[in-house]
Amino acid sequence: MFANFGIDLFVTAATFGNLIGYNYFLRIAPGSNLITAMVAAFQSGRDIWREKYIKDLASYLLTLPVPRRTFAVSRITGGVARSLIATFPGTLVISYLYGILLSPRLIEAFLVVGLFSLGIVGLSMAVSAFASSIEVFATLRSAIQLYLSFLSTIFYDVTLFPELVQPIVHTNPMTWAIQAFRAIGNQGSTLYPISILVGPSLAFALLGAICYLWYARL
Amino acid sequence: MSFSTTQVKDSNSLPGGDSTSRLVLQMARRDISTLFRTPWIIISRSLAFIVQLFVFAYLISGFVVKFPNYFEYYAVGSVVGTIASISFIIGYDIFEEAEEGLLDYLLTLPISRRQFIIGRALGGAVRAMIYTIPMFVIVALMEKFSNPLSLSFAIFDLFLLAFGVTGLSITMAVSVRSANRFDVTLALLELAVSRASTALYPLAFMPSYVAAFAPYSPVTFAADSMRDVLEGTSLNFLSIAGLLAFVTIFVGVGATFYFRRLEGGVYA
């Protein structure tokens, strides 16, 4: 995962930085880390899908002496923890670039990554509950990743999008996660972007939990 | 009834008379036919191409002032990047077949291992071409590439890249045993091969540590060769030679690894 982040940041973002300017490199740098978080979070859904369709482990797991709701919540928590661990070095690198590595604001950076991952883990679990084949899972994953990456403010301002598309960009959790990181970098308050990010993240996590409970009915 | 007649005819002809090329083509046809059984993949890759080109490249080219006509540059490169990405899919197919036990059945078919492997590599490459040609047509229309000879050479470049990447993907599928490790390795390899290349940005703007390796990426060979031939500059013999070497090495290595794994019973 760190290698993935490294390629995104030190190859793609650095090259666009040279093409456009160093400020642009700093502007898109947190996107590399959030894209890594997104990929790591989606692995949770893929694991659940594989447990059911490939490894035939789902029925065994559901015989464990754990209530279904607790089990669903633990899957989400595990996914978020995994994503935080996978992006740990990346978050440190971005914090270094933004000059907050040794500041208490580092906690805010991890909070943003955790909140963002929460929503994506929920989405990936919802997808895994309904995708009957790996192709469907991969297609939905790809579509969601396209939406998160390209219809967000990672690379460009929301004002550059056609008016019709702007509401889609505004409701994208990636937009608010990246805005929160930029606020950290500008020494501004993250309260506003984080308070908006909480909405879709909790909604997606709830959706994931509900879908997982539905799927766990067997 | 007619189905069973065909079966008998096929089995009668296999032991003695079937030519190598026919068996290879039969294996390739099997992989190509999976393309039409999995329209979801076509949808997702086409969507990715459209969003990358008409949203990302269109918007970002407005910022790029140091390199004129960046959108046009990106458009050709995005086709090359897409075909490289799609050619990696064959590795996932082979890994899944091994996990699901389908490979055992395939190995009982009356076809030699070598024909089986070359057929799979060819099938993966042709499948990638079928995916990518519509995207290439869109770019050719947008950029008004109309010289039939140039277009043919560009398609040849794409095919060579697809064939080589298919071999690379097969090599990875038979070398890595853990599913998670395989997913991560292939995704990483795909990212490295595509991003550290001149497909999406010019060599002059890459950081020095990337610019040192990028000229040797197969995606760079294909992208440079395609741009040269489509823009009417010349045939880029060096890039074509690089692509041919890449194909020879990775289809050869892939075949050897695959053959050893199959015969070693690792998939059993």
XYZ file of C-alpha atoms in Angstrom:
486
model
C 0.000 0.000 0.000
C 2.842 2.389 0.800
C 4.379 1.565 -2.573
C 1.045 2.390 -4.170
C 0.988 5.700 -2.319
C 4.643 6.299 -3.222
C 3.949 5.877 -6.945
C 0.919 8.153 -6.753
C 2.764 10.868 -4.857
C 6.364 10.690 -6.021
C 5.659 9.817 -9.654
C 2.246 11.130 -10.723
C 1.764 14.047 -8.327
C 5.429 15.076 -8.625
C 5.207 15.059 -12.432
C 2.016 17.125 -12.408
C 3.792 19.400 -9.955
C 6.553 19.902 -12.536
C 4.007 20.437 -15.298
C 1.856 22.878 -13.350
C 3.824 24.129 -10.336
C 5.041 23.082 -6.870
C 1.921 24.494 -5.200
C -0.116 22.117 -7.304
C 1.978 19.203 -6.028
C 1.193 20.224 -2.427
C -2.452 20.696 -3.346
C -2.926 17.192 -4.732
C -0.540 15.397 -2.335
C -3.197 14.435 0.275
C -5.201 12.889 -2.574
C -2.511 10.210 -2.966
C -2.966 9.213 0.668
C -6.753 9.259 0.507
C -6.718 7.158 -2.666
C -4.559 4.630 -0.789
C -7.072 4.720 2.089
C -9.846 4.080 -0.412
C -8.053 1.060 -1.900
C -7.289 -0.351 1.572
C -10.874 0.186 2.722
C -12.237 -1.593 -0.341
C -10.168 -4.663 0.551
C -12.576 -5.219 3.482
C -15.490 -5.655 1.118
C -13.448 -7.893 -1.150
C -12.535 -10.104 1.805
C -16.203 -10.474 2.741
C -17.054 -11.324 -0.847
C -14.274 -13.934 -0.994
C -15.376 -15.455 2.314
C -18.795 -16.102 0.853
C -18.145 -17.059 -2.751
C -14.598 -18.427 -2.876
C -13.581 -19.690 0.545
C -17.062 -20.697 1.739
C -16.178 -19.310 5.169
C -19.278 -17.172 5.726
C -21.371 -19.946 7.334
C -18.531 -20.837 9.716
C -17.985 -17.209 10.736
C -21.689 -16.804 11.433
C -21.659 -19.770 13.823
C -19.221 -17.916 16.089
C -20.698 -16.853 19.450
C -20.973 -13.196 18.490
C -24.254 -11.343 17.919
C -24.725 -10.392 14.265
C -24.845 -6.657 14.985
C -21.608 -6.800 16.957
C -20.097 -8.830 14.156
C -21.148 -6.244 11.543
C -19.773 -3.378 13.633
C -16.530 -5.278 14.229
C -16.092 -5.814 10.481
C -16.444 -2.073 9.905
C -14.102 -1.242 12.783
C -11.555 -3.762 11.532
C -11.736 -2.285 8.041
C -11.155 1.244 9.332
C -8.258 0.071 11.511
C -6.718 -1.725 8.564
C -7.055 1.335 6.380
C -5.497 3.550 9.069
C -2.572 1.144 9.406
C -2.124 0.938 5.618
C -2.089 4.716 5.303
C -0.070 5.382 8.475
C 3.242 6.094 6.681
C 1.429 8.072 3.982
C -0.342 10.243 6.529
C 3.014 10.936 8.151
C 4.540 11.899 4.788
C 1.670 14.299 3.996
C 1.872 15.716 7.514
C 5.578 16.318 6.957
C 4.877 18.081 3.648
C 2.241 20.229 5.379
C 4.547 20.990 8.296
C 2.377 19.401 11.004
C 4.389 16.246 11.664
C 5.369 17.346 15.152
C 2.218 19.313 15.848
C -0.957 18.167 17.663
C -2.768 18.723 14.355
C -1.361 15.371 13.304
C -4.299 13.856 15.209
C -6.682 15.769 12.962
C -4.963 14.286 9.913
C -5.529 10.753 11.225
C -9.100 11.634 12.170
C -9.813 12.731 8.591
C -8.329 9.517 7.148
C -10.287 7.415 9.670
C -13.590 9.150 8.971
C -13.096 8.907 5.234
C -12.181 5.203 5.524
C -15.288 4.560 7.627
C -17.535 5.580 4.752
C -15.592 3.601 2.161
C -15.510 0.439 4.283
C -19.294 0.740 4.597
C -19.665 1.202 0.834
C -17.424 -1.775 0.067
C -19.401 -3.989 2.463
C -22.649 -2.920 0.813
C -21.216 -3.751 -2.615
C -19.943 -7.140 -1.427
C -23.418 -8.043 -0.117
C -25.059 -7.589 -3.499
C -22.326 -8.526 -5.992
C -22.837 -12.114 -6.999
C -19.724 -12.307 -9.157
C -16.240 -10.861 -8.966
C -16.895 -8.948 -12.194
C -19.863 -7.131 -10.679
C -17.869 -6.403 -7.513
C -14.895 -5.100 -9.523
C -17.142 -2.964 -11.736
C -18.959 -1.352 -8.825
C -15.646 -0.811 -7.029
C -14.188 0.772 -10.137
C -17.225 3.046 -10.622
C -17.104 4.185 -6.978
C -13.356 4.786 -7.195
C -13.834 6.868 -10.348
C -16.502 8.930 -8.613
C -14.329 9.444 -5.537
C -11.174 10.299 -7.485
C -12.263 12.299 -10.496
C -15.562 13.858 -9.421
C -14.000 15.388 -6.333
C -11.758 18.383 -5.658
C -8.502 16.392 -5.568
C -7.276 17.755 -8.878
C -9.397 20.830 -9.546
C -11.845 23.235 -7.907
C -15.521 22.501 -7.839
C -16.164 25.667 -9.891
C -14.473 24.083 -12.922
C -17.185 21.427 -13.174
C -20.375 22.097 -15.120
C -23.153 23.342 -12.801
C -25.068 20.118 -13.276
C -22.170 18.058 -11.880
C -21.310 20.360 -8.963
C -23.850 18.833 -6.509
C -22.260 15.422 -7.164
C -18.840 16.870 -6.325
C -20.216 18.573 -3.205
C -21.672 15.310 -1.864
C -18.453 13.379 -2.495
C -16.756 12.399 0.803
C -13.375 12.711 -0.924
C -14.082 16.412 -1.538
C -14.513 17.069 2.179
C -11.627 14.851 3.237
C -9.299 16.709 0.875
C -10.699 20.095 1.948
C -10.011 19.124 5.571
C -6.401 18.246 4.705
C -5.956 21.530 2.857
C -7.375 23.392 5.846
C -4.766 21.669 8.022
C -2.054 22.700 5.553
C -3.249 26.328 5.559
C -3.380 26.345 9.383
C -7.142 26.851 9.128
C -10.000 25.230 10.995
C -11.061 21.751 9.938
C -14.350 21.927 11.795
C -16.464 22.757 8.759
C -15.100 20.120 6.307
C -14.979 17.445 9.019
C -18.530 18.149 10.155
C -19.710 17.689 6.565
C -17.534 14.585 6.056
C -19.153 12.946 9.100
C -22.537 12.884 7.306
C -21.751 10.689 4.272
C -19.238 8.604 6.251
C -21.759 7.623 8.913
C -24.475 7.108 6.295
C -22.257 4.779 4.231
C -21.106 2.907 7.356
C -24.729 2.382 8.364
C -25.578 1.223 4.850
C -22.675 -1.248 4.993
C -23.804 -2.589 8.363
C -27.411 -3.010 7.187
C -26.327 -4.761 3.991
C -23.990 -7.033 5.944
C -26.806 -7.980 8.348
C -29.062 -8.679 5.384
C -26.324 -10.763 3.758
C -25.663 -12.587 7.070
C -29.221 -13.919 7.121
C -27.901 -16.653 4.814
C -27.753 -33.452 -31.871
C -25.625 -31.233 -33.989
C -23.562 -30.401 -30.886
C -22.668 -34.038 -30.314
C -21.762 -34.472 -33.979
C -19.342 -31.578 -33.696
C -17.809 -33.067 -30.578
C -17.160 -36.420 -32.252
C -15.665 -34.741 -35.283
C -13.375 -32.652 -33.055
C -12.166 -35.555 -30.978
C -11.511 -37.651 -34.051
C -9.379 -35.001 -35.575
C -7.396 -34.061 -32.474
C -4.884 -36.893 -31.952
C -3.533 -37.048 -35.453
C -4.411 -34.173 -37.627
C -5.088 -30.918 -35.762
C -2.567 -28.231 -36.529
C -0.788 -26.400 -33.734
C -2.175 -23.059 -34.840
C -5.746 -24.359 -34.739
C -5.371 -25.552 -31.150
C -3.716 -22.314 -30.113
C -6.557 -20.383 -31.718
C -9.093 -22.570 -29.952
C -7.539 -21.714 -26.589
C -7.422 -18.048 -27.532
C -11.069 -18.168 -28.616
C -12.036 -19.407 -25.171
C -10.485 -16.365 -23.490
C -11.965 -14.014 -26.069
C -15.430 -15.478 -25.536
C -15.240 -14.663 -21.817
C -15.155 -11.018 -22.877
C -18.715 -11.257 -24.100
C -19.845 -13.151 -21.003
C -18.561 -10.397 -18.733
C -20.002 -7.141 -20.053
C -19.466 -5.584 -16.624
C -15.741 -5.363 -17.247
C -16.279 -3.627 -20.583
C -18.625 -1.162 -18.890
C -16.207 -0.353 -16.061
C -13.144 0.049 -18.279
C -15.020 2.154 -20.829
C -16.374 4.341 -18.044
C -12.872 4.745 -16.615
C -11.528 5.779 -20.022
C -14.346 8.263 -20.646
C -14.069 9.875 -17.204
C -10.279 10.077 -17.389
C -10.278 11.612 -20.832
C -13.317 13.862 -20.839
C -13.283 14.930 -17.197
C -9.746 14.598 -15.827
C -7.665 15.326 -18.937
C -10.023 18.020 -20.191
C -10.019 19.906 -16.878
C -6.357 19.460 -16.024
C -5.105 20.427 -19.482
C -6.389 23.935 -18.658
C -3.712 24.171 -15.948
C -0.844 22.810 -18.049
C 0.755 25.838 -19.667
C 4.328 24.528 -19.917
C 3.400 21.839 -22.466
C 1.157 22.810 -25.403
C -1.656 20.487 -26.546
C -1.503 18.398 -23.384
C -5.032 17.081 -23.915
C -4.034 15.608 -27.299
C -0.892 14.128 -25.745
C -2.905 12.595 -22.917
C -5.581 11.224 -25.272
C -3.151 8.956 -27.177
C -1.431 7.933 -23.953
C -4.696 7.060 -22.256
C -5.405 4.444 -24.955
C -1.950 2.924 -24.371
C -2.451 2.998 -20.595
C -5.887 1.411 -20.932
C -4.679 -1.476 -23.082
C -1.844 -2.166 -20.640
C -4.304 -2.148 -17.758
C -6.788 -4.453 -19.517
C -4.073 -6.894 -20.577
C -3.313 -7.513 -16.906
C -6.788 -9.074 -16.458
C -5.694 -12.468 -17.838
C -3.562 -12.945 -14.707
C -6.641 -12.535 -12.494
C -8.512 -15.056 -14.667
C -5.756 -17.645 -14.383
C -5.401 -17.121 -10.643
C -9.156 -17.506 -10.161
C -9.276 -20.647 -12.305
C -6.540 -22.185 -10.178
C -8.362 -21.235 -6.963
C -11.684 -22.600 -8.178
C -10.169 -25.843 -9.477
C -11.139 -25.154 -13.108
C -7.511 -25.369 -14.142
C -7.491 -29.098 -13.366
C -10.243 -29.593 -15.920
C -8.484 -27.432 -18.508
C -5.348 -29.524 -18.138
C -7.225 -32.688 -19.087
C -8.048 -31.226 -22.503
C -6.302 -32.824 -25.470
C -3.971 -29.920 -26.095
C -0.286 -29.593 -25.379
C 0.878 -27.364 -22.523
C 2.776 -25.080 -24.889
C -0.271 -24.553 -27.124
C -2.375 -24.012 -24.036
C -0.080 -21.251 -22.736
C 0.489 -19.466 -26.056
C -3.240 -19.667 -26.731
C -4.011 -18.042 -23.407
C -1.515 -15.242 -23.946
C -2.859 -14.642 -27.448
C -6.459 -14.741 -26.217
C -5.674 -12.209 -23.485
C -4.021 -9.886 -25.984
C -6.789 -10.104 -28.588
C -9.378 -9.562 -25.863
C -7.565 -6.417 -24.747
C -7.485 -5.211 -28.353
C -11.229 -5.718 -28.721
C -11.782 -3.677 -25.566
C -9.509 -0.872 -26.632
C -10.184 -0.417 -30.348
C -13.405 1.619 -29.781
C -11.453 3.931 -27.464
C -8.704 4.251 -30.055
C -11.341 5.101 -32.688
C -12.698 7.893 -30.451
C -9.196 9.346 -30.044
C -8.405 8.969 -33.761
C -11.612 10.808 -34.683
C -10.977 13.539 -32.127
C -7.419 14.109 -33.267
C -8.218 13.523 -36.963
C -5.737 10.685 -37.503
C -6.703 9.341 -40.902
C -3.628 7.810 -42.555
C -4.476 4.080 -42.833
C -0.810 3.029 -42.694
C -0.151 5.065 -39.543
C -3.310 3.719 -37.945
C -2.253 0.140 -38.805
C 1.184 0.638 -37.241
C -0.408 2.180 -34.159
C -2.681 -0.852 -33.793
C 0.345 -3.112 -34.226
C 2.071 -1.247 -31.373
C -0.979 -1.718 -29.192
C -1.096 -5.426 -29.987
C 2.584 -5.925 -29.146
C 2.116 -4.159 -25.826
C -0.995 -6.205 -25.031
C 0.759 -9.484 -25.887
C 3.772 -8.648 -23.710
C 1.724 -7.448 -20.746
C -0.401 -10.594 -20.960
C 2.795 -12.650 -20.650
C 3.893 -10.530 -17.692
C 0.516 -10.966 -16.011
C 0.570 -14.749 -16.521
C 4.071 -14.821 -15.019
C 2.801 -13.031 -11.922
C -0.306 -15.212 -11.642
C 1.776 -18.365 -11.508
C 4.522 -16.934 -9.299
C 2.461 -15.521 -6.407
C 0.369 -17.940 -4.326
C -1.495 -15.787 -1.781
C -4.632 -14.110 -3.165
C -4.110 -10.850 -1.306
C -0.440 -10.697 -2.214
C -1.312 -11.433 -5.833
C -3.921 -8.646 -5.944
C -1.534 -6.135 -4.447
C 1.455 -7.201 -6.565
C -0.450 -7.056 -9.834
C -2.104 -3.734 -8.991
C 1.269 -2.298 -8.043
C 2.952 -3.614 -11.151
C 0.168 -2.203 -13.304
C 0.528 1.159 -11.597
C 4.316 1.191 -11.895
C 4.400 0.162 -15.561
C 1.771 2.744 -16.551
C 2.720 5.689 -14.355
C 6.483 5.476 -14.795
C 6.081 5.869 -18.539
C 5.492 8.581 -21.102
C 1.882 7.512 -21.645
C 0.349 10.277 -19.545
C 3.077 12.901 -19.246
C 6.257 13.844 -21.126
C 9.640 12.560 -19.964
C 11.028 16.091 -19.577
C 8.656 16.850 -16.690
C 9.210 13.674 -14.705
C 11.335 13.806 -11.567
C 14.874 12.620 -12.331
C 14.444 9.363 -10.356
C 11.484 8.414 -12.591
C 12.961 9.792 -15.821
C 15.903 7.404 -15.389
C 13.622 4.333 -15.653
C 10.656 5.550 -17.697
C 12.353 5.239 -21.127
C 12.610 1.458 -20.566
C 8.952 0.888 -19.691
C 7.068 -1.138 -22.339
C 4.262 1.414 -22.045
C 6.766 4.128 -23.001
C 7.867 2.102 -26.033
C 4.272 1.745 -27.196
C 3.259 5.343 -26.398
C 6.311 6.883 -28.110
C 6.024 4.647 -31.132
C 2.312 5.382 -31.495
C 2.724 9.133 -31.179
C 5.555 9.158 -33.715
C 3.657 7.150 -36.273
C 0.307 8.910 -35.772
C 1.800 12.381 -35.877
C 3.598 11.417 -39.066
C 7.103 11.909 -37.688
C 8.550 8.500 -38.538
C 8.600 4.868 -37.525
C 10.229 4.615 -34.115
C 12.326 1.486 -34.700
C 13.972 1.653 -31.293
C 10.635 1.561 -29.496
C 9.325 -1.218 -31.732
C 12.476 -3.240 -31.034
C 11.951 -2.621 -27.300
C 8.375 -3.813 -27.546
C 9.404 -6.942 -29.466
C 12.032 -7.728 -26.823
C 9.449 -7.232 -24.072
C 7.025 -9.627 -25.793
C 9.713 -12.253 -26.359
C 10.955 -12.108 -22.784
C 7.646 -12.088 -20.954
C 5.635 -14.446 -23.115
C 8.644 -16.790 -22.942
C 9.136 -16.382 -19.189
C 5.382 -16.605 -18.554
C 5.166 -19.807 -20.572
C 8.146 -21.362 -18.790
C 6.868 -20.465 -15.297
C 3.348 -21.594 -16.114
C 4.629 -24.851 -17.560
C 6.757 -25.591 -14.485
C 3.956 -24.793 -12.068
C 1.493 -26.949 -13.942
C 3.821 -29.896 -14.172
C 5.021 -29.403 -10.594
C 1.475 -29.896 -9.346
C 1.436 -26.641 -7.408
C -2.174 -26.042 -8.409
C -3.299 -29.523 -7.449
